[in-house]
């Protein structure tokens, strides 16, 4: 990465037409995100094999805090900066101070926890607490510079910083795990990633804080940021604290299986949702006054999300047992059954996460937050509590069923005050449904015909890839994007 000329402005001159800029930035973001995914996936497999389900599950409770720090780094303030049409340099500087102060306060609380006698009960002891302090400090100070880069569609720079951070942190984690470090390897991975990413963003972002405005003058803006942060915090609670619940009720090994199955869901989801969200929120916000373009763009985003992810989830479901055995080893085979229980919920999460793009872009975060706070998340918590006495598998299936049941109602709640309608969702998901079924069917046929083993697994996966590629090129929306991507590559 090269250091750009410094500026206090939050908007830089860009004479590219918005569709061209969005496509170019989205491609760069997707490419770097997929590289980061590959690096982190390899590290995840290596560390899991080295430390085993018990150690992995023991670290799960503390690593919940890492995803909590992500709410700070890419939460409400980030989406406010992407959404706000006339953000001044002074307002951005005030938001930077606010975000940095919150991060510092959280880091101080973790340091205090590390100094207390009770720190011995934490995974990794006091050093685990100190690692979390580093994560929060870096997240708070890097939130606004990252958001300003995103506002200017400089997602390639963000992605490059993320890839470098992933390579460094993954190398540290695998090295420590190979030398008997156990769960400490995961804690160090989180801390090294946070610091390396913050340094990379500092190099890539030309924006520097300037004079500030009083915090009270940003009441309207902060209300949006608060609702967006609360929405993401609720999503974090639903996706993270369940690990703590599973560890307490069913034991550390069950938590390890649960976390690893969740990784098989969240890692692909994040690699598609993350790059799309970075581009989608500012683009949809700019299209707020053009009803036809807004509906068309949102339908395209939903089609792309589901086309990219549903066939992946369906194919992993068919191949889950041999795939888990090959990647993680025989000690992790129970992960396959857990993933199958999560599969319906994973499919619904794609719709939910893409719908959130619209809420953030059009200022409907408050409506989304109310839905999450008073309906969606309480039902999820109730599912955990009611199903847990009936066993681990029953709990996973029940939570997955609730996730499916609230996806469409949540879509209707968010889109009620927007031009987007339920028929737009229908137009977006019919093709991914057919394609996912075809990919899973092709993989199942190959797996059934060939004897069990690595060749059968590889050919089954390859057949799904071929079917997916052919289907994506056959559909007008994905074919048009593929052609545009090819032109940009040349």
Coordinates of C-alpha atoms in Angstrom, one line a residue:
X1 CA 0.0 0.0 0.0
X2 CA 1.1 3.5 -0.7
X3 CA 0.5 6.5 1.5
X4 CA -2.0 8.9 -0.1
X5 CA -1.8 12.7 0.2
X6 CA -3.3 13.8 3.5
X7 CA -6.6 15.7 3.6
X8 CA -9.2 16.8 6.2
X9 CA -12.0 16.4 3.6
X10 CA -14.3 13.3 3.9
X11 CA -15.2 13.4 0.2
X12 CA -12.6 13.2 -2.5
X13 CA -13.0 14.0 -6.1
X14 CA -14.0 11.0 -8.2
X15 CA -15.3 11.6 -11.8
X16 CA -16.3 8.0 -12.3
X17 CA -20.0 7.3 -12.9
X18 CA -21.5 5.6 -9.8
X19 CA -22.3 2.2 -11.3
X20 CA -18.7 2.0 -12.7
X21 CA -17.2 3.1 -9.4
X22 CA -19.4 0.7 -7.4
X23 CA -18.6 -2.2 -9.7
X24 CA -14.8 -1.5 -9.7
X25 CA -14.8 -1.1 -5.9
X26 CA -17.0 -4.1 -5.3
X27 CA -14.7 -6.3 -7.4
X28 CA -11.7 -5.2 -5.5
X29 CA -13.4 -5.6 -2.2
X30 CA -14.7 -9.1 -3.1
X31 CA -11.3 -10.2 -4.4
X32 CA -9.4 -9.1 -1.2
X33 CA -12.2 -10.5 1.0
X34 CA -12.0 -13.9 -0.7
X35 CA -8.2 -13.9 -0.3
X36 CA -8.6 -13.1 3.4
X37 CA -11.3 -15.8 3.7
X38 CA -8.9 -18.4 2.2
X39 CA -6.1 -17.4 4.6
X40 CA -8.3 -17.4 7.6
X41 CA -10.0 -20.7 6.6
X42 CA -6.6 -22.4 6.3
X43 CA -5.6 -21.1 9.6
X44 CA -8.9 -22.1 11.2
X45 CA -8.5 -25.7 10.0
X46 CA -4.9 -25.9 11.1
X47 CA -5.5 -24.5 14.6
X48 CA -8.6 -26.6 15.1
X49 CA -6.7 -29.8 14.3
X50 CA -3.8 -28.7 16.6
X51 CA -5.8 -27.7 19.7
X52 CA -8.9 -29.9 19.5
X53 CA -12.6 -29.3 20.3
X54 CA -12.2 -28.7 24.0
X55 CA -9.6 -26.0 23.7
X56 CA -11.4 -24.4 20.8
X57 CA -14.7 -24.4 22.8
X58 CA -13.0 -23.0 25.9
X59 CA -11.8 -20.0 23.8
X60 CA -15.2 -19.4 22.3
X61 CA -16.6 -17.5 25.2
X62 CA -13.8 -14.9 25.2
X63 CA -13.7 -14.6 21.4
X64 CA -17.3 -13.4 21.6
X65 CA -15.7 -10.1 22.7
X66 CA -13.8 -10.0 19.4
X67 CA -17.0 -10.0 17.4
X68 CA -18.3 -7.4 19.8
X69 CA -15.4 -5.1 19.0
X70 CA -16.4 -5.5 15.3
X71 CA -19.7 -3.8 16.2
X72 CA -17.6 -0.8 17.3
X73 CA -15.3 -0.8 14.3
X74 CA -18.0 -1.3 11.7
X75 CA -21.2 -0.3 13.6
X76 CA -23.5 2.7 13.7
X77 CA -20.8 5.4 13.2
X78 CA -19.5 3.6 10.2
X79 CA -22.9 3.4 8.6
X80 CA -23.7 7.0 9.5
X81 CA -20.6 8.1 7.6
X82 CA -21.6 6.0 4.6
X83 CA -25.2 7.1 4.7
X84 CA -24.9 10.9 5.5
X85 CA -25.1 12.9 2.3
X86 CA -23.5 16.1 3.6
X87 CA -21.1 15.0 6.3
X88 CA -18.7 17.8 7.2
X89 CA -15.0 17.3 8.2
X90 CA -15.8 18.7 11.6
X91 CA -18.6 16.2 12.2
X92 CA -16.4 13.3 11.1
X93 CA -13.7 14.5 13.5
X94 CA -16.2 14.6 16.4
X95 CA -17.4 11.1 15.5
X96 CA -13.8 9.9 15.5
X97 CA -13.2 11.3 19.0
X98 CA -16.4 9.6 20.1
X99 CA -15.5 6.2 18.6
X100 CA -11.9 6.4 19.9
X101 CA -13.2 7.3 23.4
X102 CA -15.6 4.3 23.5
X103 CA -12.8 2.0 22.4
X104 CA -10.4 3.3 25.0
X105 CA -13.1 3.0 27.7
X106 CA -13.7 -0.7 26.7
X107 CA -10.0 -1.4 26.6
X108 CA -9.6 0.1 30.1
X109 CA -12.4 -2.1 31.4
X110 CA -10.6 -5.2 30.0
X111 CA -7.3 -4.1 31.5
X112 CA -9.1 -3.7 34.9
X113 CA -10.6 -7.2 34.5
X114 CA -7.2 -8.6 33.8
X115 CA -5.8 -7.1 37.0
X116 CA -8.5 -8.5 39.2
X117 CA -8.1 -11.9 40.9
X118 CA -11.1 -13.3 39.0
X119 CA -9.2 -12.9 35.8
X120 CA -8.0 -16.5 36.3
X121 CA -11.4 -17.7 35.3
X122 CA -11.1 -16.2 31.9
X123 CA -9.7 -18.3 29.0
X124 CA -6.1 -17.3 28.8
X125 CA -6.2 -15.7 32.2
X126 CA -5.2 -12.1 32.5
X127 CA -3.4 -12.2 29.2
X128 CA -6.7 -13.1 27.5
X129 CA -8.2 -9.9 29.0
X130 CA -5.2 -7.8 27.9
X131 CA -5.6 -9.2 24.3
X132 CA -9.2 -8.1 24.3
X133 CA -8.1 -4.7 25.4
X134 CA -5.9 -4.4 22.4
X135 CA -8.7 -5.5 20.1
X136 CA -11.1 -2.8 21.4
X137 CA -8.5 -0.1 21.4
X138 CA -7.7 -0.7 17.8
X139 CA -11.3 -1.0 16.8
X140 CA -12.3 2.3 18.4
X141 CA -9.4 4.3 16.8
X142 CA -9.9 2.7 13.4
X143 CA -13.6 2.9 12.9
X144 CA -13.9 6.4 11.4
X145 CA -10.8 6.2 9.1
X146 CA -12.2 2.9 7.8
X147 CA -15.6 4.4 7.2
X148 CA -14.2 7.4 5.4
X149 CA -12.3 5.1 3.0
X150 CA -15.6 3.2 2.5
X151 CA -17.5 6.5 1.9
X152 CA -15.1 7.2 -1.0
X153 CA -15.4 3.6 -2.3
X154 CA -11.8 2.8 -1.5
X155 CA -12.6 -0.8 -0.6
X156 CA -9.5 -2.1 -2.3
X157 CA -7.4 -0.3 0.2
X158 CA -9.5 -1.6 3.1
X159 CA -9.3 -5.1 1.7
X160 CA -5.6 -5.0 1.2
X161 CA -5.1 -4.0 4.9
X162 CA -7.4 -6.9 5.9
X163 CA -5.5 -9.4 3.9
X164 CA -2.1 -8.3 5.3
X165 CA -3.6 -8.4 8.8
X166 CA -5.0 -11.9 8.2
X167 CA -1.7 -13.3 6.9
X168 CA 0.2 -12.0 9.9
X169 CA -2.3 -13.0 12.5
X170 CA -2.9 -16.5 11.0
X171 CA 0.8 -17.1 10.9
X172 CA 1.1 -16.2 14.6
X173 CA -1.9 -18.4 15.5
X174 CA -0.7 -21.5 13.7
X175 CA 2.9 -21.1 15.0
X176 CA 1.7 -20.8 18.6
X177 CA -0.8 -23.7 18.3
X178 CA 1.9 -25.9 16.8
X179 CA 4.1 -25.2 19.8
X180 CA 1.5 -26.2 22.3
X181 CA 0.0 -22.8 22.9
X182 CA -3.6 -24.1 22.9
X183 CA -6.3 -21.6 23.1
X184 CA -3.8 -18.8 23.5
X185 CA -3.2 -19.1 19.8
X186 CA -6.7 -17.9 19.1
X187 CA -6.4 -14.9 21.5
X188 CA -3.1 -13.8 19.9
X189 CA -4.6 -14.2 16.5
X190 CA -7.4 -11.7 17.4
X191 CA -5.0 -9.2 18.9
X192 CA -2.4 -9.3 16.1
X193 CA -5.2 -9.0 13.5
X194 CA -6.6 -5.9 15.2
X195 CA -3.3 -4.1 15.5
X196 CA -2.1 -5.0 11.9
X197 CA -5.4 -3.8 10.5
X198 CA -5.3 -0.5 12.3
X199 CA -1.8 0.2 11.1
X200 CA -2.8 -0.7 7.5
X201 CA -5.8 1.6 7.6
X202 CA -3.6 4.4 9.0
X203 CA -1.3 4.0 6.0
X204 CA -4.1 3.8 3.4
X205 CA -6.5 6.5 4.6
X206 CA -5.5 10.1 3.7
X207 CA -8.1 11.6 6.0
X208 CA -6.9 13.3 9.2
X209 CA -9.1 14.8 11.9
X210 CA -9.6 18.6 11.9
X211 CA -11.5 21.0 14.2
X212 CA -14.6 19.4 15.8
X213 CA -18.2 20.4 16.3
X214 CA -20.0 20.1 19.7
X215 CA -21.4 16.6 20.2
X216 CA -24.8 18.0 20.9
X217 CA -25.1 19.4 17.4
X218 CA -25.1 15.9 16.0
X219 CA -28.2 14.6 17.8
X220 CA -30.0 13.5 14.7
X221 CA -26.9 11.8 13.3
X222 CA -26.1 10.1 16.6
X223 CA -29.7 8.8 16.8
X224 CA -29.2 7.0 13.5
X225 CA -25.8 5.7 14.7
X226 CA -27.3 4.5 17.9
X227 CA -30.1 2.6 16.2
X228 CA -27.7 1.1 13.7
X229 CA -25.3 0.1 16.5
X230 CA -28.1 -1.4 18.5
X231 CA -29.3 -3.4 15.5
X232 CA -25.8 -4.8 15.0
X233 CA -25.3 -5.4 18.7
X234 CA -28.5 -7.5 18.8
X235 CA -27.2 -9.4 15.8
X236 CA -23.9 -9.9 17.6
X237 CA -25.7 -11.1 20.7
X238 CA -27.7 -13.6 18.7
X239 CA -24.7 -14.9 16.8
X240 CA -22.2 -14.9 19.7
X241 CA -23.6 -15.3 23.1
X242 CA -25.1 -18.6 22.0
X243 CA -21.6 -20.0 22.2
X244 CA -21.4 -19.1 25.9
X245 CA -24.8 -20.7 26.4
X246 CA -23.8 -23.9 24.7
X247 CA -20.5 -24.1 26.6
X248 CA -22.3 -23.7 30.0
X249 CA -25.2 -26.0 29.3
X250 CA -23.6 -28.7 27.1
X251 CA -19.9 -28.4 27.8
X252 CA -16.7 -27.1 26.0
X253 CA -16.6 -29.9 23.4
X254 CA -20.2 -29.2 22.3
X255 CA -19.2 -25.5 22.2
X256 CA -16.3 -26.4 20.0
X257 CA -18.6 -28.3 17.5
X258 CA -21.1 -25.5 17.6
X259 CA -18.5 -22.8 16.9
X260 CA -16.9 -24.7 14.1
X261 CA -20.3 -25.4 12.5
X262 CA -21.1 -21.7 12.9
X263 CA -17.8 -20.9 11.2
X264 CA -18.9 -23.0 8.2
X265 CA -22.0 -20.7 8.0
X266 CA -20.5 -17.3 8.9
X267 CA -17.2 -17.4 7.0
X268 CA -18.9 -17.8 3.6
X269 CA -21.6 -15.4 4.6
X270 CA -19.2 -12.7 5.6
X271 CA -17.1 -13.1 2.5
X272 CA -20.1 -12.2 0.3
X273 CA -22.1 -10.0 2.7
X274 CA -19.1 -7.9 3.8
X275 CA -18.0 -6.7 0.3
X276 CA -21.6 -6.2 -0.8
X277 CA -22.5 -4.3 2.3
X278 CA -19.6 -1.9 1.9
X279 CA -20.7 -1.0 -1.6
X280 CA -24.5 -1.4 -1.2
X281 CA -25.1 1.0 1.6
X282 CA -23.6 4.1 0.0
X283 CA -25.0 3.2 -3.4
X284 CA -28.5 2.5 -2.2
X285 CA -28.4 5.7 -0.2
X286 CA -27.5 7.7 -3.4
X287 CA -30.5 6.0 -5.2
X288 CA -33.0 6.9 -2.5
X289 CA -34.8 9.4 -4.8
X290 CA -35.0 7.0 -7.8
X291 CA -37.7 4.4 -7.0
X292 CA -37.1 2.2 -10.1
X293 CA -33.4 2.2 -9.8
X294 CA -33.6 1.5 -6.1
X295 CA -35.8 -1.5 -6.5
X296 CA -33.7 -2.8 -9.4
X297 CA -30.5 -2.4 -7.5
X298 CA -31.8 -4.0 -4.3
X299 CA -33.2 -7.0 -6.3
X300 CA -29.8 -7.4 -8.0
X301 CA -28.0 -7.3 -4.6
X302 CA -30.4 -10.0 -3.2
X303 CA -30.0 -12.2 -6.3
X304 CA -26.2 -11.9 -6.1
X305 CA -26.1 -12.7 -2.4
X306 CA -28.4 -15.7 -2.6
X307 CA -26.8 -17.0 -5.9
X308 CA -23.3 -16.8 -4.3
X309 CA -24.2 -18.4 -0.9
X310 CA -27.2 -20.8 -1.2
X311 CA -25.5 -23.3 -3.5
X312 CA -22.4 -23.2 -1.2
X313 CA -24.5 -24.0 1.8
X314 CA -26.5 -26.7 0.1
X315 CA -23.4 -28.4 -1.3
X316 CA -21.6 -28.2 2.1
X317 CA -24.7 -29.8 3.6
X318 CA -24.6 -32.7 1.2
X319 CA -20.8 -33.2 1.7
X320 CA -20.6 -32.2 5.4
X321 CA -19.5 -35.5 6.9
X322 CA -16.6 -36.4 4.6
X323 CA -15.7 -32.7 4.3
X324 CA -15.4 -32.2 8.1
X325 CA -13.6 -35.5 8.5
X326 CA -11.1 -34.5 5.8
X327 CA -10.5 -30.9 7.0
X328 CA -10.6 -31.2 10.8
X329 CA -10.1 -34.9 11.5
X330 CA -12.2 -37.6 13.2
X331 CA -12.4 -35.7 16.5
X332 CA -14.6 -33.1 14.8
X333 CA -17.1 -35.3 13.0
X334 CA -20.0 -34.1 15.2
X335 CA -19.6 -30.7 13.6
X336 CA -21.3 -32.1 10.4
X337 CA -24.6 -32.9 12.2
X338 CA -24.6 -29.5 13.9
X339 CA -24.1 -27.8 10.5
X340 CA -27.0 -29.7 9.0
X341 CA -29.2 -28.4 11.8
X342 CA -28.0 -24.9 11.1
X343 CA -28.5 -25.1 7.4
X344 CA -32.1 -23.8 7.1
X345 CA -31.2 -20.9 9.3
X346 CA -28.1 -20.2 7.2
X347 CA -30.2 -19.9 4.1
X348 CA -32.5 -17.5 5.8
X349 CA -29.6 -15.4 7.2
X350 CA -28.6 -14.5 3.7
X351 CA -32.0 -12.8 3.1
X352 CA -31.9 -11.1 6.6
X353 CA -28.3 -9.8 6.2
X354 CA -29.1 -8.3 2.7
X355 CA -32.3 -6.7 3.9
X356 CA -30.2 -4.9 6.5
X357 CA -28.4 -3.1 3.7
X358 CA -31.6 -1.4 2.9
X359 CA -32.3 -0.4 6.5
X360 CA -28.9 1.2 6.8
X361 CA -29.0 2.9 3.5
X362 CA -32.5 4.4 3.7
X363 CA -32.5 5.4 7.4
X364 CA -34.8 2.5 8.5
X365 CA -32.4 1.4 11.2
X366 CA -34.8 2.3 13.9
X367 CA -37.6 0.2 12.4
X368 CA -35.1 -2.7 12.0
X369 CA -33.9 -2.3 15.6
X370 CA -37.5 -2.4 17.0
X371 CA -38.1 -5.6 15.0
X372 CA -34.9 -7.2 16.4
X373 CA -35.4 -6.0 19.9
X374 CA -39.1 -6.8 20.4
X375 CA -39.6 -9.8 18.1
X376 CA -36.8 -11.5 16.3
X377 CA -34.2 -11.8 19.1
X378 CA -36.6 -12.6 21.9
X379 CA -37.9 -15.5 19.8
X380 CA -34.4 -16.7 19.3
X381 CA -33.6 -16.6 23.0
X382 CA -36.9 -18.3 23.8
X383 CA -35.9 -21.1 21.3
X384 CA -32.7 -21.6 23.2
X385 CA -34.3 -21.8 26.5
X386 CA -37.3 -24.0 25.5
X387 CA -35.3 -26.5 23.4
X388 CA -32.2 -26.8 25.5
X389 CA -33.8 -29.4 28.0
X390 CA -34.5 -31.6 25.0
X391 CA -30.9 -31.9 24.0
X392 CA -28.2 -30.2 21.9
X393 CA -29.5 -31.3 18.5
X394 CA -33.1 -30.2 19.3
X395 CA -31.8 -26.8 20.4
X396 CA -29.9 -26.3 17.1
X397 CA -32.9 -27.3 15.0
X398 CA -35.3 -25.1 16.9
X399 CA -33.1 -22.0 16.7
X400 CA -32.7 -22.6 13.0
X401 CA -36.4 -22.9 12.5
X402 CA -37.0 -19.6 14.3
X403 CA -34.4 -17.9 12.1
X404 CA -36.3 -19.1 9.0
X405 CA -39.7 -18.1 10.4
X406 CA -38.7 -14.4 11.0
X407 CA -36.8 -13.8 7.7
X408 CA -39.8 -12.7 5.6
X409 CA -41.7 -10.9 8.3
X410 CA -38.4 -9.0 9.0
X411 CA -38.1 -8.1 5.3
X412 CA -41.7 -6.7 5.3
X413 CA -41.1 -4.7 8.4
X414 CA -37.9 -3.0 7.0
X415 CA -39.4 -2.4 3.5
X416 CA -42.7 -1.1 4.7
X417 CA -41.7 2.5 4.3
X418 CA -39.6 1.9 1.2
X419 CA -40.4 1.3 -2.5
X420 CA -39.1 -2.3 -2.2
X421 CA -41.9 -4.9 -2.1
X422 CA -42.3 -8.6 -1.4
X423 CA -42.5 -9.4 -5.1
X424 CA -39.0 -8.0 -5.5
X425 CA -37.8 -10.6 -3.0
X426 CA -39.6 -13.3 -4.9
X427 CA -38.0 -12.2 -8.2
X428 CA -34.6 -12.3 -6.5
X429 CA -34.7 -15.7 -4.8
X430 CA -36.4 -18.0 -7.3
X431 CA -33.3 -18.6 -9.4
X432 CA -30.9 -19.1 -6.4
X433 CA -33.4 -21.7 -5.1
X434 CA -33.3 -23.7 -8.3
X435 CA -29.5 -23.3 -8.6
X436 CA -28.8 -24.4 -5.0
X437 CA -31.0 -27.5 -5.5
X438 CA -29.2 -28.4 -8.7
X439 CA -25.7 -28.0 -7.1
X440 CA -26.7 -30.1 -4.1
X441 CA -28.3 -32.7 -6.4
X442 CA -25.3 -33.0 -8.6
X443 CA -22.9 -33.4 -5.6
X444 CA -25.2 -36.0 -4.0
X445 CA -25.3 -38.1 -7.2
X446 CA -21.5 -38.1 -7.6
X447 CA -21.1 -38.9 -3.9
X448 CA -23.6 -41.8 -4.2
X449 CA -22.1 -43.3 -7.4
X450 CA -18.4 -43.1 -6.4
X451 CA -16.8 -45.0 -3.5
X452 CA -16.1 -43.0 -0.3
X453 CA -12.8 -41.1 -0.3
X454 CA -11.0 -37.9 -1.4
X455 CA -11.6 -38.4 -5.1
X456 CA -15.3 -38.7 -4.7
X457 CA -15.4 -35.6 -2.4
X458 CA -13.3 -33.6 -4.9
X459 CA -15.5 -34.7 -7.9
X460 CA -18.7 -34.0 -6.0
X461 CA -17.5 -30.5 -5.2
X462 CA -16.3 -30.0 -8.7
X463 CA -19.7 -31.0 -10.1
X464 CA -21.4 -28.4 -7.9
X465 CA -18.9 -25.7 -9.1
X466 CA -19.6 -26.6 -12.7
X467 CA -23.4 -26.5 -12.2
X468 CA -23.1 -23.2 -10.3
X469 CA -20.9 -21.6 -13.0
X470 CA -23.2 -22.7 -15.8
X471 CA -26.3 -21.4 -13.9
X472 CA -24.7 -18.1 -13.0
X473 CA -23.8 -17.5 -16.7
X474 CA -27.3 -18.4 -17.8
X475 CA -29.1 -15.9 -15.6
X476 CA -29.2 -12.4 -17.1
X477 CA -28.3 -10.6 -13.8
X478 CA -25.3 -12.6 -12.8
X479 CA -24.2 -12.9 -16.5
X480 CA -24.3 -9.1 -16.9
X481 CA -22.2 -8.7 -13.7
X482 CA -19.7 -11.3 -14.9
X483 CA -19.3 -9.6 -18.2
X484 CA -18.8 -6.3 -16.5
X485 CA -16.2 -7.9 -14.2
X486 CA -14.4 -9.3 -17.2
X487 CA -14.2 -5.9 -18.9
X488 CA -12.9 -4.3 -15.7
X489 CA -10.2 -7.0 -15.4
X490 CA -9.0 -6.2 -18.9

